[in-house]
């Protein structure tokens, strides 16, 4: 069984500052992927960044980076230079990785980020 | 390239009615899945498919049926709607890419907001 924990229901950050959204996970799968999705008020789920459990380097995608600490089972999302458009709900998720298997995503409960002008 | 499309965007049903939520993708993805999102929660997996003719249950399958006759389409059927099925439904798709970096990232449709009275 997999579990994702996001302990910050809400976060505030000043525009242009960096913010870290916390995510811890638990799994018995030897290989897994970690994902962050953004859900703006319009409701769609937007993929942001991916980290494989076997990846040696932390993933980066533009202003997004994933601080992956495997021993601590954490996969925190760092957003640099926050923008007003970053205000949204952010979900951490994970899935097992093995050839031909289900890619069931297990989601956390989300963090509502508000960027202040 | 439209990605993942879902219809309808909104639907109101009466208890006991049946309906089908449509999902289509044009990315030739092998893997497709249906999730539901209840207020204040992350997404939970209903059913998934790893290819045409192959489906399986996720975490919350009761009250829903699926079929996969083509690679592109993965409809979700509500057999006899209940108020507990009031939710936002998301369809997602991905490749079954094994260990390639990010190969199995799931991309979501815009969602269907369903209300059962």
JSON list of C-alpha atoms in Angstrom, two decimals:
[
{"chain": "A", "resi": 1, "resn": "UNK", "atom": "CA", "xyz": [0.00, 0.00, 0.00]},
{"chain": "A", "resi": 2, "resn": "UNK", "atom": "CA", "xyz": [1.13, 3.55, -0.68]},
{"chain": "A", "resi": 3, "resn": "UNK", "atom": "CA", "xyz": [0.48, 6.68, 1.31]},
{"chain": "A", "resi": 4, "resn": "UNK", "atom": "CA", "xyz": [1.15, 10.34, 0.63]},
{"chain": "A", "resi": 5, "resn": "UNK", "atom": "CA", "xyz": [1.08, 12.92, 3.39]},
{"chain": "A", "resi": 6, "resn": "UNK", "atom": "CA", "xyz": [0.88, 16.66, 2.83]},
{"chain": "A", "resi": 7, "resn": "UNK", "atom": "CA", "xyz": [0.84, 18.37, 6.20]},
{"chain": "A", "resi": 8, "resn": "UNK", "atom": "CA", "xyz": [0.28, 21.95, 5.02]},
{"chain": "A", "resi": 9, "resn": "UNK", "atom": "CA", "xyz": [-3.39, 22.54, 4.20]},
{"chain": "A", "resi": 10, "resn": "UNK", "atom": "CA", "xyz": [-2.64, 26.15, 3.28]},
{"chain": "A", "resi": 11, "resn": "UNK", "atom": "CA", "xyz": [0.45, 28.23, 2.55]},
{"chain": "A", "resi": 12, "resn": "UNK", "atom": "CA", "xyz": [1.02, 31.90, 1.83]},
{"chain": "A", "resi": 13, "resn": "UNK", "atom": "CA", "xyz": [4.00, 33.35, -0.01]},
{"chain": "A", "resi": 14, "resn": "UNK", "atom": "CA", "xyz": [4.91, 36.80, -1.15]},
{"chain": "A", "resi": 15, "resn": "UNK", "atom": "CA", "xyz": [5.21, 37.35, -4.88]},
{"chain": "A", "resi": 16, "resn": "UNK", "atom": "CA", "xyz": [8.76, 36.77, -6.19]},
{"chain": "A", "resi": 17, "resn": "UNK", "atom": "CA", "xyz": [9.77, 34.74, -3.15]},
{"chain": "A", "resi": 18, "resn": "UNK", "atom": "CA", "xyz": [10.47, 31.01, -3.09]},
{"chain": "A", "resi": 19, "resn": "UNK", "atom": "CA", "xyz": [8.19, 28.52, -1.35]},
{"chain": "A", "resi": 20, "resn": "UNK", "atom": "CA", "xyz": [8.52, 24.86, -0.38]},
{"chain": "A", "resi": 21, "resn": "UNK", "atom": "CA", "xyz": [5.52, 22.55, -0.29]},
{"chain": "A", "resi": 22, "resn": "UNK", "atom": "CA", "xyz": [6.07, 19.46, 1.84]},
{"chain": "A", "resi": 23, "resn": "UNK", "atom": "CA", "xyz": [5.34, 15.88, 0.84]},
{"chain": "A", "resi": 24, "resn": "UNK", "atom": "CA", "xyz": [6.25, 12.65, 2.58]},
{"chain": "A", "resi": 25, "resn": "UNK", "atom": "CA", "xyz": [5.44, 9.20, 1.30]},
{"chain": "A", "resi": 26, "resn": "UNK", "atom": "CA", "xyz": [5.38, 5.59, 2.32]},
{"chain": "A", "resi": 27, "resn": "UNK", "atom": "CA", "xyz": [5.55, 2.57, 0.03]},
{"chain": "A", "resi": 28, "resn": "UNK", "atom": "CA", "xyz": [6.79, -0.99, -0.12]},
{"chain": "A", "resi": 29, "resn": "UNK", "atom": "CA", "xyz": [7.38, -0.87, -3.88]},
{"chain": "A", "resi": 30, "resn": "UNK", "atom": "CA", "xyz": [11.06, -1.04, -4.85]},
{"chain": "A", "resi": 31, "resn": "UNK", "atom": "CA", "xyz": [10.60, 1.36, -7.75]},
{"chain": "A", "resi": 32, "resn": "UNK", "atom": "CA", "xyz": [8.18, 4.25, -7.85]},
{"chain": "A", "resi": 33, "resn": "UNK", "atom": "CA", "xyz": [7.55, 7.63, -9.36]},
{"chain": "A", "resi": 34, "resn": "UNK", "atom": "CA", "xyz": [6.73, 10.82, -7.55]},
{"chain": "A", "resi": 35, "resn": "UNK", "atom": "CA", "xyz": [4.65, 13.54, -9.16]},
{"chain": "A", "resi": 36, "resn": "UNK", "atom": "CA", "xyz": [3.41, 17.01, -8.44]},
{"chain": "A", "resi": 37, "resn": "UNK", "atom": "CA", "xyz": [0.22, 18.34, -9.98]},
{"chain": "A", "resi": 38, "resn": "UNK", "atom": "CA", "xyz": [-1.26, 21.83, -9.86]},
{"chain": "A", "resi": 39, "resn": "UNK", "atom": "CA", "xyz": [-5.01, 22.36, -9.71]},
{"chain": "A", "resi": 40, "resn": "UNK", "atom": "CA", "xyz": [-6.05, 25.99, -10.27]},
{"chain": "A", "resi": 41, "resn": "UNK", "atom": "CA", "xyz": [-9.51, 27.21, -9.38]},
{"chain": "A", "resi": 42, "resn": "UNK", "atom": "CA", "xyz": [-10.67, 26.27, -12.88]},
{"chain": "A", "resi": 43, "resn": "UNK", "atom": "CA", "xyz": [-10.32, 22.63, -11.81]},
{"chain": "A", "resi": 44, "resn": "UNK", "atom": "CA", "xyz": [-7.99, 20.98, -14.28]},
{"chain": "A", "resi": 45, "resn": "UNK", "atom": "CA", "xyz": [-5.05, 18.87, -13.12]},
{"chain": "A", "resi": 46, "resn": "UNK", "atom": "CA", "xyz": [-1.78, 20.14, -14.56]},
{"chain": "A", "resi": 47, "resn": "UNK", "atom": "CA", "xyz": [1.34, 17.99, -14.41]},
{"chain": "A", "resi": 48, "resn": "UNK", "atom": "CA", "xyz": [4.34, 19.89, -13.05]},
{"chain": "A", "resi": 49, "resn": "UNK", "atom": "CA", "xyz": [7.26, 17.62, -12.33]},
{"chain": "A", "resi": 50, "resn": "UNK", "atom": "CA", "xyz": [8.33, 13.99, -12.01]},
{"chain": "A", "resi": 51, "resn": "UNK", "atom": "CA", "xyz": [10.99, 12.19, -9.97]},
{"chain": "A", "resi": 52, "resn": "UNK", "atom": "CA", "xyz": [11.82, 8.51, -10.30]},
{"chain": "A", "resi": 53, "resn": "UNK", "atom": "CA", "xyz": [12.96, 6.66, -7.20]},
{"chain": "A", "resi": 54, "resn": "UNK", "atom": "CA", "xyz": [16.04, 5.50, -9.09]},
{"chain": "A", "resi": 55, "resn": "UNK", "atom": "CA", "xyz": [17.03, 9.00, -10.25]},
{"chain": "A", "resi": 56, "resn": "UNK", "atom": "CA", "xyz": [20.22, 10.25, -8.66]},
{"chain": "A", "resi": 57, "resn": "UNK", "atom": "CA", "xyz": [19.57, 13.92, -9.35]},
{"chain": "A", "resi": 58, "resn": "UNK", "atom": "CA", "xyz": [16.68, 16.06, -8.20]},
{"chain": "A", "resi": 59, "resn": "UNK", "atom": "CA", "xyz": [14.26, 16.92, -10.98]},
{"chain": "A", "resi": 60, "resn": "UNK", "atom": "CA", "xyz": [13.87, 20.49, -12.21]},
{"chain": "A", "resi": 61, "resn": "UNK", "atom": "CA", "xyz": [11.36, 22.01, -14.61]},
{"chain": "A", "resi": 62, "resn": "UNK", "atom": "CA", "xyz": [11.73, 25.74, -15.03]},
{"chain": "A", "resi": 63, "resn": "UNK", "atom": "CA", "xyz": [10.79, 27.39, -11.72]},
{"chain": "A", "resi": 64, "resn": "UNK", "atom": "CA", "xyz": [9.85, 24.04, -10.19]},
{"chain": "A", "resi": 65, "resn": "UNK", "atom": "CA", "xyz": [12.29, 21.72, -8.51]},
{"chain": "A", "resi": 66, "resn": "UNK", "atom": "CA", "xyz": [11.72, 18.58, -6.51]},
{"chain": "A", "resi": 67, "resn": "UNK", "atom": "CA", "xyz": [13.81, 18.13, -3.38]},
{"chain": "A", "resi": 68, "resn": "UNK", "atom": "CA", "xyz": [13.96, 14.33, -3.23]},
{"chain": "A", "resi": 69, "resn": "UNK", "atom": "CA", "xyz": [15.36, 12.78, -0.05]},
{"chain": "A", "resi": 70, "resn": "UNK", "atom": "CA", "xyz": [14.88, 9.05, -0.39]},
{"chain": "A", "resi": 71, "resn": "UNK", "atom": "CA", "xyz": [16.11, 8.12, 3.07]},
{"chain": "A", "resi": 72, "resn": "UNK", "atom": "CA", "xyz": [13.61, 10.53, 4.63]},
{"chain": "A", "resi": 73, "resn": "UNK", "atom": "CA", "xyz": [10.90, 9.51, 2.15]},
{"chain": "A", "resi": 74, "resn": "UNK", "atom": "CA", "xyz": [10.24, 13.11, 1.25]},
{"chain": "A", "resi": 75, "resn": "UNK", "atom": "CA", "xyz": [9.60, 14.77, -2.11]},
{"chain": "A", "resi": 76, "resn": "UNK", "atom": "CA", "xyz": [9.13, 18.46, -1.47]},
{"chain": "A", "resi": 77, "resn": "UNK", "atom": "CA", "xyz": [8.22, 20.86, -4.27]},
{"chain": "A", "resi": 78, "resn": "UNK", "atom": "CA", "xyz": [10.14, 24.11, -4.45]},
{"chain": "A", "resi": 79, "resn": "UNK", "atom": "CA", "xyz": [8.71, 26.97, -6.48]},
{"chain": "A", "resi": 80, "resn": "UNK", "atom": "CA", "xyz": [11.16, 29.77, -7.07]},
{"chain": "A", "resi": 81, "resn": "UNK", "atom": "CA", "xyz": [10.18, 33.38, -7.81]},
{"chain": "A", "resi": 82, "resn": "UNK", "atom": "CA", "xyz": [6.48, 32.88, -7.05]},
{"chain": "A", "resi": 83, "resn": "UNK", "atom": "CA", "xyz": [3.96, 34.49, -9.37]},
{"chain": "A", "resi": 84, "resn": "UNK", "atom": "CA", "xyz": [0.34, 35.40, -8.78]},
{"chain": "A", "resi": 85, "resn": "UNK", "atom": "CA", "xyz": [-0.62, 32.68, -11.26]},
{"chain": "A", "resi": 86, "resn": "UNK", "atom": "CA", "xyz": [0.94, 30.08, -8.97]},
{"chain": "A", "resi": 87, "resn": "UNK", "atom": "CA", "xyz": [-2.00, 30.43, -6.57]},
{"chain": "A", "resi": 88, "resn": "UNK", "atom": "CA", "xyz": [-3.64, 27.01, -6.72]},
{"chain": "A", "resi": 89, "resn": "UNK", "atom": "CA", "xyz": [-4.01, 23.67, -4.98]},
{"chain": "A", "resi": 90, "resn": "UNK", "atom": "CA", "xyz": [-0.93, 21.48, -5.27]},
{"chain": "A", "resi": 91, "resn": "UNK", "atom": "CA", "xyz": [-1.05, 17.71, -5.04]},
{"chain": "A", "resi": 92, "resn": "UNK", "atom": "CA", "xyz": [1.79, 15.32, -4.44]},
{"chain": "A", "resi": 93, "resn": "UNK", "atom": "CA", "xyz": [1.25, 11.82, -5.85]},
{"chain": "A", "resi": 94, "resn": "UNK", "atom": "CA", "xyz": [3.10, 8.58, -6.37]},
{"chain": "A", "resi": 95, "resn": "UNK", "atom": "CA", "xyz": [2.74, 5.39, -8.36]},
{"chain": "A", "resi": 96, "resn": "UNK", "atom": "CA", "xyz": [4.60, 2.09, -8.59]},
{"chain": "A", "resi": 97, "resn": "UNK", "atom": "CA", "xyz": [6.77, 1.49, -11.62]},
{"chain": "A", "resi": 98, "resn": "UNK", "atom": "CA", "xyz": [7.03, -1.95, -13.11]},
{"chain": "A", "resi": 99, "resn": "UNK", "atom": "CA", "xyz": [6.58, -3.09, -16.65]},
{"chain": "A", "resi": 100, "resn": "UNK", "atom": "CA", "xyz": [2.96, -3.59, -17.62]},
{"chain": "A", "resi": 101, "resn": "UNK", "atom": "CA", "xyz": [1.55, -2.87, -14.18]},
{"chain": "A", "resi": 102, "resn": "UNK", "atom": "CA", "xyz": [-1.14, -0.47, -13.16]},
{"chain": "A", "resi": 103, "resn": "UNK", "atom": "CA", "xyz": [0.01, 3.07, -12.71]},
{"chain": "A", "resi": 104, "resn": "UNK", "atom": "CA", "xyz": [-2.32, 3.79, -9.84]},
{"chain": "A", "resi": 105, "resn": "UNK", "atom": "CA", "xyz": [-1.62, 7.26, -8.58]},
{"chain": "A", "resi": 106, "resn": "UNK", "atom": "CA", "xyz": [-2.01, 7.75, -4.86]},
{"chain": "A", "resi": 107, "resn": "UNK", "atom": "CA", "xyz": [-2.62, 11.39, -4.02]},
{"chain": "A", "resi": 108, "resn": "UNK", "atom": "CA", "xyz": [-2.08, 13.48, -0.93]},
{"chain": "A", "resi": 109, "resn": "UNK", "atom": "CA", "xyz": [-4.79, 15.78, 0.36]},
{"chain": "A", "resi": 110, "resn": "UNK", "atom": "CA", "xyz": [-3.21, 18.82, -1.21]},
{"chain": "A", "resi": 111, "resn": "UNK", "atom": "CA", "xyz": [-1.79, 22.20, -0.20]},
{"chain": "A", "resi": 112, "resn": "UNK", "atom": "CA", "xyz": [-3.60, 25.40, -1.11]},
{"chain": "A", "resi": 113, "resn": "UNK", "atom": "CA", "xyz": [-0.96, 27.97, -2.08]},
{"chain": "A", "resi": 114, "resn": "UNK", "atom": "CA", "xyz": [-1.82, 31.65, -2.13]},
{"chain": "A", "resi": 115, "resn": "UNK", "atom": "CA", "xyz": [0.64, 34.11, -3.63]},
{"chain": "A", "resi": 116, "resn": "UNK", "atom": "CA", "xyz": [0.31, 37.60, -2.18]},
{"chain": "A", "resi": 117, "resn": "UNK", "atom": "CA", "xyz": [1.06, 40.73, -4.25]},
{"chain": "B", "resi": 1, "resn": "UNK", "atom": "CA", "xyz": [-3.34, 17.10, -30.66]},
{"chain": "B", "resi": 2, "resn": "UNK", "atom": "CA", "xyz": [-6.19, 17.58, -28.17]},
{"chain": "B", "resi": 3, "resn": "UNK", "atom": "CA", "xyz": [-4.69, 15.43, -25.39]},
{"chain": "B", "resi": 4, "resn": "UNK", "atom": "CA", "xyz": [-7.34, 13.97, -23.08]},
{"chain": "B", "resi": 5, "resn": "UNK", "atom": "CA", "xyz": [-10.91, 15.11, -23.65]},
{"chain": "B", "resi": 6, "resn": "UNK", "atom": "CA", "xyz": [-13.95, 14.50, -21.47]},
{"chain": "B", "resi": 7, "resn": "UNK", "atom": "CA", "xyz": [-17.65, 15.02, -22.03]},
{"chain": "B", "resi": 8, "resn": "UNK", "atom": "CA", "xyz": [-19.86, 16.34, -20.61]},
{"chain": "B", "resi": 9, "resn": "UNK", "atom": "CA", "xyz": [-18.30, 19.05, -18.45]},
{"chain": "B", "resi": 10, "resn": "UNK", "atom": "CA", "xyz": [-21.30, 19.22, -16.15]},
{"chain": "B", "resi": 11, "resn": "UNK", "atom": "CA", "xyz": [-24.13, 16.77, -15.47]},
{"chain": "B", "resi": 12, "resn": "UNK", "atom": "CA", "xyz": [-27.04, 16.59, -13.05]},
{"chain": "B", "resi": 13, "resn": "UNK", "atom": "CA", "xyz": [-28.72, 13.23, -12.48]},
{"chain": "B", "resi": 14, "resn": "UNK", "atom": "CA", "xyz": [-31.54, 11.98, -10.34]},
{"chain": "B", "resi": 15, "resn": "UNK", "atom": "CA", "xyz": [-31.00, 9.05, -8.02]},
{"chain": "B", "resi": 16, "resn": "UNK", "atom": "CA", "xyz": [-31.30, 5.79, -9.94]},
{"chain": "B", "resi": 17, "resn": "UNK", "atom": "CA", "xyz": [-30.53, 7.20, -13.37]},
{"chain": "B", "resi": 18, "resn": "UNK", "atom": "CA", "xyz": [-27.70, 5.83, -15.44]},
{"chain": "B", "resi": 19, "resn": "UNK", "atom": "CA", "xyz": [-25.25, 7.65, -17.65]},
{"chain": "B", "resi": 20, "resn": "UNK", "atom": "CA", "xyz": [-21.90, 7.35, -19.39]},
{"chain": "B", "resi": 21, "resn": "UNK", "atom": "CA", "xyz": [-19.00, 9.74, -18.98]},
{"chain": "B", "resi": 22, "resn": "UNK", "atom": "CA", "xyz": [-16.91, 9.88, -22.11]},
{"chain": "B", "resi": 23, "resn": "UNK", "atom": "CA", "xyz": [-13.12, 10.00, -22.25]},
{"chain": "B", "resi": 24, "resn": "UNK", "atom": "CA", "xyz": [-10.88, 10.04, -25.31]},
{"chain": "B", "resi": 25, "resn": "UNK", "atom": "CA", "xyz": [-7.17, 10.56, -25.88]},
{"chain": "B", "resi": 26, "resn": "UNK", "atom": "CA", "xyz": [-5.22, 11.08, -29.08]},
{"chain": "B", "resi": 27, "resn": "UNK", "atom": "CA", "xyz": [-1.73, 10.36, -27.77]},
{"chain": "B", "resi": 28, "resn": "UNK", "atom": "CA", "xyz": [-1.82, 6.61, -28.44]},
{"chain": "B", "resi": 29, "resn": "UNK", "atom": "CA", "xyz": [-1.40, 5.94, -24.73]},
{"chain": "B", "resi": 30, "resn": "UNK", "atom": "CA", "xyz": [-1.80, 2.36, -23.58]},
{"chain": "B", "resi": 31, "resn": "UNK", "atom": "CA", "xyz": [-2.83, 3.24, -20.03]},
{"chain": "B", "resi": 32, "resn": "UNK", "atom": "CA", "xyz": [-6.10, 5.00, -19.20]},
{"chain": "B", "resi": 33, "resn": "UNK", "atom": "CA", "xyz": [-7.79, 5.52, -15.87]},
{"chain": "B", "resi": 34, "resn": "UNK", "atom": "CA", "xyz": [-10.70, 7.16, -14.10]},
{"chain": "B", "resi": 35, "resn": "UNK", "atom": "CA", "xyz": [-10.44, 9.04, -10.82]},
{"chain": "B", "resi": 36, "resn": "UNK", "atom": "CA", "xyz": [-12.94, 10.82, -8.64]},
{"chain": "B", "resi": 37, "resn": "UNK", "atom": "CA", "xyz": [-12.22, 13.87, -6.54]},
{"chain": "B", "resi": 38, "resn": "UNK", "atom": "CA", "xyz": [-14.40, 14.68, -3.57]},
{"chain": "B", "resi": 39, "resn": "UNK", "atom": "CA", "xyz": [-14.30, 18.10, -1.85]},
{"chain": "B", "resi": 40, "resn": "UNK", "atom": "CA", "xyz": [-11.08, 18.78, 0.02]},
{"chain": "B", "resi": 41, "resn": "UNK", "atom": "CA", "xyz": [-9.50, 15.51, -1.05]},
{"chain": "B", "resi": 42, "resn": "UNK", "atom": "CA", "xyz": [-7.06, 14.17, -3.52]},
{"chain": "B", "resi": 43, "resn": "UNK", "atom": "CA", "xyz": [-8.07, 11.91, -6.38]},
{"chain": "B", "resi": 44, "resn": "UNK", "atom": "CA", "xyz": [-9.01, 8.27, -5.92]},
{"chain": "B", "resi": 45, "resn": "UNK", "atom": "CA", "xyz": [-8.76, 5.61, -8.62]},
{"chain": "B", "resi": 46, "resn": "UNK", "atom": "CA", "xyz": [-12.00, 4.03, -9.83]},
{"chain": "B", "resi": 47, "resn": "UNK", "atom": "CA", "xyz": [-10.97, 1.80, -12.76]},
{"chain": "B", "resi": 48, "resn": "UNK", "atom": "CA", "xyz": [-8.04, 1.53, -15.09]},
{"chain": "B", "resi": 49, "resn": "UNK", "atom": "CA", "xyz": [-7.03, -0.12, -18.35]},
{"chain": "B", "resi": 50, "resn": "UNK", "atom": "CA", "xyz": [-3.60, -1.15, -19.64]},
{"chain": "B", "resi": 51, "resn": "UNK", "atom": "CA", "xyz": [-4.82, -1.64, -23.21]},
{"chain": "B", "resi": 52, "resn": "UNK", "atom": "CA", "xyz": [-7.81, -2.36, -25.41]},
{"chain": "B", "resi": 53, "resn": "UNK", "atom": "CA", "xyz": [-9.88, -5.20, -23.98]},
{"chain": "B", "resi": 54, "resn": "UNK", "atom": "CA", "xyz": [-8.18, -5.08, -20.56]},
{"chain": "B", "resi": 55, "resn": "UNK", "atom": "CA", "xyz": [-9.69, -3.34, -17.54]},
{"chain": "B", "resi": 56, "resn": "UNK", "atom": "CA", "xyz": [-9.34, -3.67, -13.80]},
{"chain": "B", "resi": 57, "resn": "UNK", "atom": "CA", "xyz": [-10.66, -2.17, -10.58]},
{"chain": "B", "resi": 58, "resn": "UNK", "atom": "CA", "xyz": [-9.04, 0.57, -8.60]},
{"chain": "B", "resi": 59, "resn": "UNK", "atom": "CA", "xyz": [-9.64, 1.76, -5.07]},
{"chain": "B", "resi": 60, "resn": "UNK", "atom": "CA", "xyz": [-13.32, 2.75, -5.35]},
{"chain": "B", "resi": 61, "resn": "UNK", "atom": "CA", "xyz": [-14.95, 0.70, -8.18]},
{"chain": "B", "resi": 62, "resn": "UNK", "atom": "CA", "xyz": [-18.41, 0.04, -6.74]},
{"chain": "B", "resi": 63, "resn": "UNK", "atom": "CA", "xyz": [-21.25, 1.49, -8.78]},
{"chain": "B", "resi": 64, "resn": "UNK", "atom": "CA", "xyz": [-19.14, 1.99, -11.91]},
{"chain": "B", "resi": 65, "resn": "UNK", "atom": "CA", "xyz": [-18.43, -0.04, -15.04]},
{"chain": "B", "resi": 66, "resn": "UNK", "atom": "CA", "xyz": [-15.83, 0.49, -17.75]},
{"chain": "B", "resi": 67, "resn": "UNK", "atom": "CA", "xyz": [-14.88, -1.03, -21.07]},
{"chain": "B", "resi": 68, "resn": "UNK", "atom": "CA", "xyz": [-12.02, -0.40, -23.48]},
{"chain": "B", "resi": 69, "resn": "UNK", "atom": "CA", "xyz": [-12.84, -1.41, -27.03]},
{"chain": "B", "resi": 70, "resn": "UNK", "atom": "CA", "xyz": [-10.28, 0.93, -28.62]},
{"chain": "B", "resi": 71, "resn": "UNK", "atom": "CA", "xyz": [-6.97, 2.47, -27.56]},
{"chain": "B", "resi": 72, "resn": "UNK", "atom": "CA", "xyz": [-8.49, 5.96, -27.76]},
{"chain": "B", "resi": 73, "resn": "UNK", "atom": "CA", "xyz": [-11.70, 5.64, -25.73]},
{"chain": "B", "resi": 74, "resn": "UNK", "atom": "CA", "xyz": [-12.41, 4.69, -22.13]},
{"chain": "B", "resi": 75, "resn": "UNK", "atom": "CA", "xyz": [-16.01, 5.42, -21.08]},
{"chain": "B", "resi": 76, "resn": "UNK", "atom": "CA", "xyz": [-17.17, 5.26, -17.46]},
{"chain": "B", "resi": 77, "resn": "UNK", "atom": "CA", "xyz": [-20.72, 4.06, -16.81]},
{"chain": "B", "resi": 78, "resn": "UNK", "atom": "CA", "xyz": [-22.75, 4.84, -13.73]},
{"chain": "B", "resi": 79, "resn": "UNK", "atom": "CA", "xyz": [-25.26, 2.03, -13.45]},
{"chain": "B", "resi": 80, "resn": "UNK", "atom": "CA", "xyz": [-27.71, 3.52, -10.95]},
{"chain": "B", "resi": 81, "resn": "UNK", "atom": "CA", "xyz": [-26.62, 6.93, -9.72]},
{"chain": "B", "resi": 82, "resn": "UNK", "atom": "CA", "xyz": [-26.53, 7.64, -6.00]},
{"chain": "B", "resi": 83, "resn": "UNK", "atom": "CA", "xyz": [-25.94, 10.93, -4.14]},
{"chain": "B", "resi": 84, "resn": "UNK", "atom": "CA", "xyz": [-22.63, 9.48, -2.89]},
{"chain": "B", "resi": 85, "resn": "UNK", "atom": "CA", "xyz": [-21.41, 9.58, -6.49]},
{"chain": "B", "resi": 86, "resn": "UNK", "atom": "CA", "xyz": [-21.63, 13.37, -6.57]},
{"chain": "B", "resi": 87, "resn": "UNK", "atom": "CA", "xyz": [-18.05, 14.26, -7.40]},
{"chain": "B", "resi": 88, "resn": "UNK", "atom": "CA", "xyz": [-15.67, 15.55, -10.03]},
{"chain": "B", "resi": 89, "resn": "UNK", "atom": "CA", "xyz": [-14.50, 12.80, -12.36]},
{"chain": "B", "resi": 90, "resn": "UNK", "atom": "CA", "xyz": [-11.15, 12.89, -14.10]},
{"chain": "B", "resi": 91, "resn": "UNK", "atom": "CA", "xyz": [-9.90, 10.68, -16.88]},
{"chain": "B", "resi": 92, "resn": "UNK", "atom": "CA", "xyz": [-6.15, 10.28, -17.34]},
{"chain": "B", "resi": 93, "resn": "UNK", "atom": "CA", "xyz": [-3.83, 8.53, -19.75]},
{"chain": "B", "resi": 94, "resn": "UNK", "atom": "CA", "xyz": [-0.17, 7.63, -20.00]},
{"chain": "B", "resi": 95, "resn": "UNK", "atom": "CA", "xyz": [2.27, 5.41, -21.79]},
{"chain": "B", "resi": 96, "resn": "UNK", "atom": "CA", "xyz": [3.44, 2.22, -20.18]},
{"chain": "B", "resi": 97, "resn": "UNK", "atom": "CA", "xyz": [6.97, 3.35, -20.55]},
{"chain": "B", "resi": 98, "resn": "UNK", "atom": "CA", "xyz": [8.83, 1.33, -17.97]},
{"chain": "B", "resi": 99, "resn": "UNK", "atom": "CA", "xyz": [11.87, 2.99, -16.48]},
{"chain": "B", "resi": 100, "resn": "UNK", "atom": "CA", "xyz": [12.33, 5.83, -18.98]},
{"chain": "B", "resi": 101, "resn": "UNK", "atom": "CA", "xyz": [12.40, 9.13, -17.17]},
{"chain": "B", "resi": 102, "resn": "UNK", "atom": "CA", "xyz": [8.87, 10.36, -16.68]},
{"chain": "B", "resi": 103, "resn": "UNK", "atom": "CA", "xyz": [7.60, 7.95, -19.31]},
{"chain": "B", "resi": 104, "resn": "UNK", "atom": "CA", "xyz": [4.56, 6.97, -17.30]},
{"chain": "B", "resi": 105, "resn": "UNK", "atom": "CA", "xyz": [3.43, 10.46, -16.37]},
{"chain": "B", "resi": 106, "resn": "UNK", "atom": "CA", "xyz": [-0.35, 10.59, -16.39]},
{"chain": "B", "resi": 107, "resn": "UNK", "atom": "CA", "xyz": [-2.07, 13.46, -18.16]},
{"chain": "B", "resi": 108, "resn": "UNK", "atom": "CA", "xyz": [-5.54, 14.44, -17.10]},
{"chain": "B", "resi": 109, "resn": "UNK", "atom": "CA", "xyz": [-8.63, 15.57, -18.90]},
{"chain": "B", "resi": 110, "resn": "UNK", "atom": "CA", "xyz": [-10.51, 18.71, -17.80]},
{"chain": "B", "resi": 111, "resn": "UNK", "atom": "CA", "xyz": [-12.95, 16.79, -15.59]},
{"chain": "B", "resi": 112, "resn": "UNK", "atom": "CA", "xyz": [-16.69, 16.20, -15.41]},
{"chain": "B", "resi": 113, "resn": "UNK", "atom": "CA", "xyz": [-18.59, 17.71, -12.50]},
{"chain": "B", "resi": 114, "resn": "UNK", "atom": "CA", "xyz": [-21.44, 15.34, -11.61]},
{"chain": "B", "resi": 115, "resn": "UNK", "atom": "CA", "xyz": [-24.27, 16.08, -9.20]},
{"chain": "B", "resi": 116, "resn": "UNK", "atom": "CA", "xyz": [-26.72, 13.37, -8.17]},
{"chain": "B", "resi": 117, "resn": "UNK", "atom": "CA", "xyz": [-29.91, 14.61, -6.56]}
]
